[in-house]
GROMACS .gro file of N, CA and C in nm:
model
  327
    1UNK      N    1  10.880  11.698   9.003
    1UNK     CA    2  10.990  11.646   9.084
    1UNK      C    3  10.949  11.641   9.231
    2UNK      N    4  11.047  11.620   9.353
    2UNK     CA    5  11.026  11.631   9.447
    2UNK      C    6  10.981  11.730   9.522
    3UNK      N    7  11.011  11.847   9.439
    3UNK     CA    8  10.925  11.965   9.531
    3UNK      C    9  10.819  12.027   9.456
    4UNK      N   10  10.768  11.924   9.362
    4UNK     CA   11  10.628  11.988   9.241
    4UNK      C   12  10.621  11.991   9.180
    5UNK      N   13  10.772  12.055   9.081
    5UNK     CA   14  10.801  12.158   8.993
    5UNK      C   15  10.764  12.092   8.886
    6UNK      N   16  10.742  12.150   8.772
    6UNK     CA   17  10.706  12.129   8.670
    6UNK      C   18  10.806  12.128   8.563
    7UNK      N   19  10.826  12.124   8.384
    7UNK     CA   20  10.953  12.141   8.326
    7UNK      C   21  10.979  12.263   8.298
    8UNK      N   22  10.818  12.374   8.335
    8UNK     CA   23  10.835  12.511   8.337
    8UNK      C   24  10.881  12.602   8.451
    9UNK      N   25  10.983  12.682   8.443
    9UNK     CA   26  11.020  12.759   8.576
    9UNK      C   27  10.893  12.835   8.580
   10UNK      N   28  10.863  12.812   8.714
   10UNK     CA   29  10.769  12.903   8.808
   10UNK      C   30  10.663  12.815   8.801
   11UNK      N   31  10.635  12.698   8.729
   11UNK     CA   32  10.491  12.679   8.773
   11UNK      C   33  10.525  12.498   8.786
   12UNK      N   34  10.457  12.506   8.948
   12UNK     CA   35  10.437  12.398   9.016
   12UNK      C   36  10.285  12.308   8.989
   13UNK      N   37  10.310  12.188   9.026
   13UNK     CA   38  10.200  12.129   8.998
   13UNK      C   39  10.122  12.066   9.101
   14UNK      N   40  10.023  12.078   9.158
   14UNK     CA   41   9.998  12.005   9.255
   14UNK      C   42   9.869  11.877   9.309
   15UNK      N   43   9.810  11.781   9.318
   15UNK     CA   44   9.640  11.779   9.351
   15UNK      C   45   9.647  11.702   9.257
   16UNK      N   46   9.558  11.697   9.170
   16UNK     CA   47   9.498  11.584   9.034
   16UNK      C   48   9.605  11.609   8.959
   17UNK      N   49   9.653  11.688   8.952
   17UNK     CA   50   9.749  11.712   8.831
   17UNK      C   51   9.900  11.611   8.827
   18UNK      N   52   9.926  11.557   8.961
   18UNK     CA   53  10.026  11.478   9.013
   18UNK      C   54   9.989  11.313   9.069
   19UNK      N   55  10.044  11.260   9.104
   19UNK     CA   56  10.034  11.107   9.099
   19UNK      C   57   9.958  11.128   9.285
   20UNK      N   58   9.901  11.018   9.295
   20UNK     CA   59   9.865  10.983   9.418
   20UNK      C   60   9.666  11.002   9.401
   21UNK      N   61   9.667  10.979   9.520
   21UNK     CA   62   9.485  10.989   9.504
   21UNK      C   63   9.410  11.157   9.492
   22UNK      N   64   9.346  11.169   9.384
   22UNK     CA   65   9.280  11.333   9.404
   22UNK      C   66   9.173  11.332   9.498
   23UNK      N   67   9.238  11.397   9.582
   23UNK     CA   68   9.160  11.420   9.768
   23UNK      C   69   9.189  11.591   9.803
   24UNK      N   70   9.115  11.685   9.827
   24UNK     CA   71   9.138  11.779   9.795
   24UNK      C   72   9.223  11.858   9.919
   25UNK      N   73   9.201  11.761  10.008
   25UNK     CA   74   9.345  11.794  10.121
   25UNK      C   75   9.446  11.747  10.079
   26UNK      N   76   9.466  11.649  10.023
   26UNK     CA   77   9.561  11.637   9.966
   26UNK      C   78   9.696  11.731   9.863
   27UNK      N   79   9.572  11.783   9.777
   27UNK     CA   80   9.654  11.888   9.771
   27UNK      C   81   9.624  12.062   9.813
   28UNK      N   82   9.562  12.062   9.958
   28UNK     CA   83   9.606  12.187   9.970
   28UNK      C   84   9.746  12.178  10.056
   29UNK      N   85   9.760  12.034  10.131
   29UNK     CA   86   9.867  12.059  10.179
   29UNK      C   87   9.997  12.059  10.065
   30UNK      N   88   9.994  12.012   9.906
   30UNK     CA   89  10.056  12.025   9.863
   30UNK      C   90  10.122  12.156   9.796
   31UNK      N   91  10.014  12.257   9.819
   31UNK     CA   92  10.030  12.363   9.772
   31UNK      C   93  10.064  12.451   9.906
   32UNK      N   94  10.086  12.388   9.995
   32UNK     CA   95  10.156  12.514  10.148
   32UNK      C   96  10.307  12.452  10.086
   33UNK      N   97  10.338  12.329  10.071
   33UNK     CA   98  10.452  12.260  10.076
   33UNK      C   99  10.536  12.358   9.931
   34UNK      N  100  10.422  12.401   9.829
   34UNK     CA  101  10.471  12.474   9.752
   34UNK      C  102  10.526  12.647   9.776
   35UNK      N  103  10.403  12.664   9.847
   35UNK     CA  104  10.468  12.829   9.889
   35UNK      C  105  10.582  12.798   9.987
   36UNK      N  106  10.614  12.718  10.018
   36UNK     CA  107  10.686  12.749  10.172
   36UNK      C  108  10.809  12.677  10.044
   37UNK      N  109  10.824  12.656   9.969
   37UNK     CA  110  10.960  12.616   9.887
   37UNK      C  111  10.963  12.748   9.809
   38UNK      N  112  10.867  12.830   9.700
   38UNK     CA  113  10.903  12.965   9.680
   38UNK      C  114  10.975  13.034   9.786
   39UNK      N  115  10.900  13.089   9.900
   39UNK     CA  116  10.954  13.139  10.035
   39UNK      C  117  11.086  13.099  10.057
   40UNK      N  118  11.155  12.992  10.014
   40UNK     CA  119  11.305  12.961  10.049
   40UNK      C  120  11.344  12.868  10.129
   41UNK      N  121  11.180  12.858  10.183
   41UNK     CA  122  11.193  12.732  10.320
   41UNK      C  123  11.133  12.605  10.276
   42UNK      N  124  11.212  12.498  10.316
   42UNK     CA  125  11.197  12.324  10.283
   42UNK      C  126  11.018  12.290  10.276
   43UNK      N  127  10.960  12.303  10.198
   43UNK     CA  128  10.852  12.263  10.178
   43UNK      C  129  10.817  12.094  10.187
   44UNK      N  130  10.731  12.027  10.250
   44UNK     CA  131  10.741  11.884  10.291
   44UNK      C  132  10.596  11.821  10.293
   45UNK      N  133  10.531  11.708  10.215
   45UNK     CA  134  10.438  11.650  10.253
   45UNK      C  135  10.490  11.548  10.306
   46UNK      N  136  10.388  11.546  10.411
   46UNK     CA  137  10.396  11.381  10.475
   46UNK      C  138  10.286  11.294  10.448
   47UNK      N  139  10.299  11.212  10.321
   47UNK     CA  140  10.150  11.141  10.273
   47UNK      C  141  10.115  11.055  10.341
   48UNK      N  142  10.170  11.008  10.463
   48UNK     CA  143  10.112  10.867  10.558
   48UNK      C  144  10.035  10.985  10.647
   49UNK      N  145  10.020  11.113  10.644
   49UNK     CA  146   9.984  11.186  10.739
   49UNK      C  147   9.860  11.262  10.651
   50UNK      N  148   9.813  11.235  10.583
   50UNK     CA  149   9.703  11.256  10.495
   50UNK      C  150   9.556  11.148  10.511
   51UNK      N  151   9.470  11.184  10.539
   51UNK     CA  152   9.347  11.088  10.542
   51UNK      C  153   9.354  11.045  10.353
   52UNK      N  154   9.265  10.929  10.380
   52UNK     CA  155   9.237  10.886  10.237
   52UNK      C  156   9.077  10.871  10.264
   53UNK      N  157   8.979  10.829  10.176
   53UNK     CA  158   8.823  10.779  10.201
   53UNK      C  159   8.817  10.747  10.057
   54UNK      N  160   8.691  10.643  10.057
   54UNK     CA  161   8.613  10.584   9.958
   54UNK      C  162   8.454  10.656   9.999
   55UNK      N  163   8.425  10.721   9.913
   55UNK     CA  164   8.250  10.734   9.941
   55UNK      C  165   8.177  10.622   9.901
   56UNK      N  166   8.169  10.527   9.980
   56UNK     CA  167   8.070  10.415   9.958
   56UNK      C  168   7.974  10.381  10.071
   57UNK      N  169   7.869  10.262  10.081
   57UNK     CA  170   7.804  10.270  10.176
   57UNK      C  171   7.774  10.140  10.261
   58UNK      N  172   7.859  10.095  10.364
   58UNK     CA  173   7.951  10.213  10.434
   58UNK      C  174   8.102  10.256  10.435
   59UNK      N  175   8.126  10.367  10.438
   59UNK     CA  176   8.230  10.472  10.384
   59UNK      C  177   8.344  10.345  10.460
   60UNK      N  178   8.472  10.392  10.391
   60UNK     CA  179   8.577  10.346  10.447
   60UNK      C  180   8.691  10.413  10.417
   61UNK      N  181   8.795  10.482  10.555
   61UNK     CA  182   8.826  10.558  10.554
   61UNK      C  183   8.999  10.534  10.606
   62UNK      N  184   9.126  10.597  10.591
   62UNK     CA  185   9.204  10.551  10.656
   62UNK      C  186   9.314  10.667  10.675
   63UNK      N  187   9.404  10.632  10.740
   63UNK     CA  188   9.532  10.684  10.716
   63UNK      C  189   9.641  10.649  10.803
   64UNK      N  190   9.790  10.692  10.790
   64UNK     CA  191   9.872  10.613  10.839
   64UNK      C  192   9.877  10.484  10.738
   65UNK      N  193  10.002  10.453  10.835
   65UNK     CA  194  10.033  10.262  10.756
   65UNK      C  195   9.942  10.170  10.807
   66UNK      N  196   9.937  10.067  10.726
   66UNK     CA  197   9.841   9.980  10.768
   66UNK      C  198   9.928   9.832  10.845
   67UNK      N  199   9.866   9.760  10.897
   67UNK     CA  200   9.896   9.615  11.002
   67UNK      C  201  10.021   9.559  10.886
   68UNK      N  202   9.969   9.524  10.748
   68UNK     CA  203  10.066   9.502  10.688
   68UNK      C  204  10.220   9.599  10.650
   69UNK      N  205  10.172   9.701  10.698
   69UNK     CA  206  10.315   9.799  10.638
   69UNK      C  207  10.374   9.774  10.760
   70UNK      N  208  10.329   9.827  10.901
   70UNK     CA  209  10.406   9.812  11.029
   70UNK      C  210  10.481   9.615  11.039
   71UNK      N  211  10.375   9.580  11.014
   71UNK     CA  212  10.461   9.408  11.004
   71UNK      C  213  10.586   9.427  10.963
   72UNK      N  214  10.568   9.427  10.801
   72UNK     CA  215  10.681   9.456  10.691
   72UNK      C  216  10.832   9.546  10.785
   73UNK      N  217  10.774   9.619  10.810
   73UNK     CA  218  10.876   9.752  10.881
   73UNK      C  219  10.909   9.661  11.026
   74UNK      N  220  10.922   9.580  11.052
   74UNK     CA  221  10.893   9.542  11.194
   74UNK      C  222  10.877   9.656  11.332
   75UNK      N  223  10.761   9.709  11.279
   75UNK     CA  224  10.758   9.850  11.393
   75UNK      C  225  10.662   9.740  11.522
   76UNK      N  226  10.680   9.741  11.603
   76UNK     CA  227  10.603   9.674  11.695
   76UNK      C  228  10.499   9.779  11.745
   77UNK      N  229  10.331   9.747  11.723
   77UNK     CA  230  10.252   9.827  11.750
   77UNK      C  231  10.138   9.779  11.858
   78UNK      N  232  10.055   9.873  11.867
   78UNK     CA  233   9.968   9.819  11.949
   78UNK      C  234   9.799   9.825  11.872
   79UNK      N  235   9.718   9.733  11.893
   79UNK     CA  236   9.588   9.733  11.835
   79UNK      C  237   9.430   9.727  11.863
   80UNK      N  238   9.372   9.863  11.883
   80UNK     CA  239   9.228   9.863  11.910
   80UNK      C  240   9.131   9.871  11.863
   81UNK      N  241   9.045   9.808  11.825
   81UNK     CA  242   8.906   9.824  11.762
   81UNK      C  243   8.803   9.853  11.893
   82UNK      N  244   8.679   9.944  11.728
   82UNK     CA  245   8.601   9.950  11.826
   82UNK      C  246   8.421   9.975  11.698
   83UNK      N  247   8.345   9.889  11.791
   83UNK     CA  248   8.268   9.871  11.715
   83UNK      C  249   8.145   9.975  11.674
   84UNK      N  250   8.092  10.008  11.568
   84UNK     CA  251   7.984  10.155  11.505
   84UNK      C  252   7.869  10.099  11.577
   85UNK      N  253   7.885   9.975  11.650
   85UNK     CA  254   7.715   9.948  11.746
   85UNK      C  255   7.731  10.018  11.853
   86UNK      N  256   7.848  10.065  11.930
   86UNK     CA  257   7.828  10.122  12.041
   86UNK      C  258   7.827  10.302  12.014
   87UNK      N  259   7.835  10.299  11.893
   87UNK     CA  260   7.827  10.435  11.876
   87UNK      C  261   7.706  10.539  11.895
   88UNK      N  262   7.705  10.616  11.942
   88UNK     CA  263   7.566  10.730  11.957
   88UNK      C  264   7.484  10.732  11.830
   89UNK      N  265   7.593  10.832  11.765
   89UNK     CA  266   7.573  10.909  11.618
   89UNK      C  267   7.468  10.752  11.543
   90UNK      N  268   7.567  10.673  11.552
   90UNK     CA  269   7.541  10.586  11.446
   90UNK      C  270   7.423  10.516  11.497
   91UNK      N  271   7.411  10.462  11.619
   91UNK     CA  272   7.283  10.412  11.652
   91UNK      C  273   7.137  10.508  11.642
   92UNK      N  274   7.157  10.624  11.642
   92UNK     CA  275   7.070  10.729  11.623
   92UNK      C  276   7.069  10.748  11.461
   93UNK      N  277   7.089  10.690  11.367
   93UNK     CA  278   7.064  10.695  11.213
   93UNK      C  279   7.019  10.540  11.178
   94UNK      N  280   7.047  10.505  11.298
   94UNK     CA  281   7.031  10.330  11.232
   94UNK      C  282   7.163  10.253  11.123
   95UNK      N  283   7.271  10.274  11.172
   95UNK     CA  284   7.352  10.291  11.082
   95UNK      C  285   7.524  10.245  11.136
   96UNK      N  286   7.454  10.119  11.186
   96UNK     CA  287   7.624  10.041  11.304
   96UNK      C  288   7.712   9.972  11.231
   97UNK      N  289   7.648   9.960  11.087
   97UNK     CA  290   7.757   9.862  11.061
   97UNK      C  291   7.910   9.904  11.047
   98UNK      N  292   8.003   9.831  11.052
   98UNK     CA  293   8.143   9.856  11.103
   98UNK      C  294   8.208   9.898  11.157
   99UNK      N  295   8.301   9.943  11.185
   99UNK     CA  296   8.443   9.972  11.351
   99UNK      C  297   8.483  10.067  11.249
  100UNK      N  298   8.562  10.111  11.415
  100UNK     CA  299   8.679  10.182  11.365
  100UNK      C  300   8.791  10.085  11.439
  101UNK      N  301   8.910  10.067  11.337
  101UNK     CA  302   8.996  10.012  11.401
  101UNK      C  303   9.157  10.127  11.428
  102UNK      N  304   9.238  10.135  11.495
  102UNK     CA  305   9.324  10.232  11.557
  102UNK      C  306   9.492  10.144  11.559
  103UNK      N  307   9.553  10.186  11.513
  103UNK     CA  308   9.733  10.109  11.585
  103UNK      C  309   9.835  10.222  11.563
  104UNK      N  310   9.871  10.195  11.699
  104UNK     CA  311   9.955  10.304  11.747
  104UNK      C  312  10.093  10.223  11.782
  105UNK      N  313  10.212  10.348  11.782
  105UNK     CA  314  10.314  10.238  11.806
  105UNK      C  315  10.308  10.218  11.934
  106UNK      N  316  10.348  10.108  11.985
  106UNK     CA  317  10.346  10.029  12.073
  106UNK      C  318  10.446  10.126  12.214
  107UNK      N  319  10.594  10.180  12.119
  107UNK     CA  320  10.668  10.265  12.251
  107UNK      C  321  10.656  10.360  12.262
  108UNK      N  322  10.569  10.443  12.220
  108UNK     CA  323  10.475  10.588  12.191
  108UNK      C  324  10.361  10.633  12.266
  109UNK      N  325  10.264  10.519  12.248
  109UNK     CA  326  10.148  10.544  12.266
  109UNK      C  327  10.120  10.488  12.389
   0.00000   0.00000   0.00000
């Protein structure tokens, strides 16, 4: 259910065992969200507040909503890229291909 639970009292479920991507932050924050609901107190993930990644080469990585979700939502944002050629790290491995791209809300940031 919404806070884990399973159809057995006392045992919660959390990580691979539940829907969404198995990322292993993923569920440790699911398992604070679990003690802190034993404890008595509102236990809460925030999954737009979770990184996601693909191990591929090269990696691609994200989190937050994406250009299409903020559209959809009409959140008005703001948008920066920036390219892995000007990067240190990456120019020192030989290894520029792609950006990072960034959007923040627009009356926030």
């Amino acid at each position: 259910d919404h806070e884990l639970r399973t159809n057995v009292p006392s045992i919660w479920a959390i990580g691979d065992a539940i829907a969404g991507p198995m990322l292993a932050h993923k569920a440790e924050e699911e398992g604070i969200a679990v003690v802190e609901t034993i404890a008595g107190k509102v236990g809460h993930v925030n999954y737009d507040a979770i990184p996601s990644v693909i191990y591929t080469h090269p990696e691609l990585a994200s989190v937050g909503k994406t250009e299409e979700q903020l559209k959809e939502a009409g959140v008005e944002y703001n948008k920066g890229t920036f390219s892995m050629m000007a990067n240190s790290r990456a120019r020192t491995v030989l290894d520029t291909d792609g950006m990072v791209k960034v959007l923040a809300d627009k009356k926030t940031a």
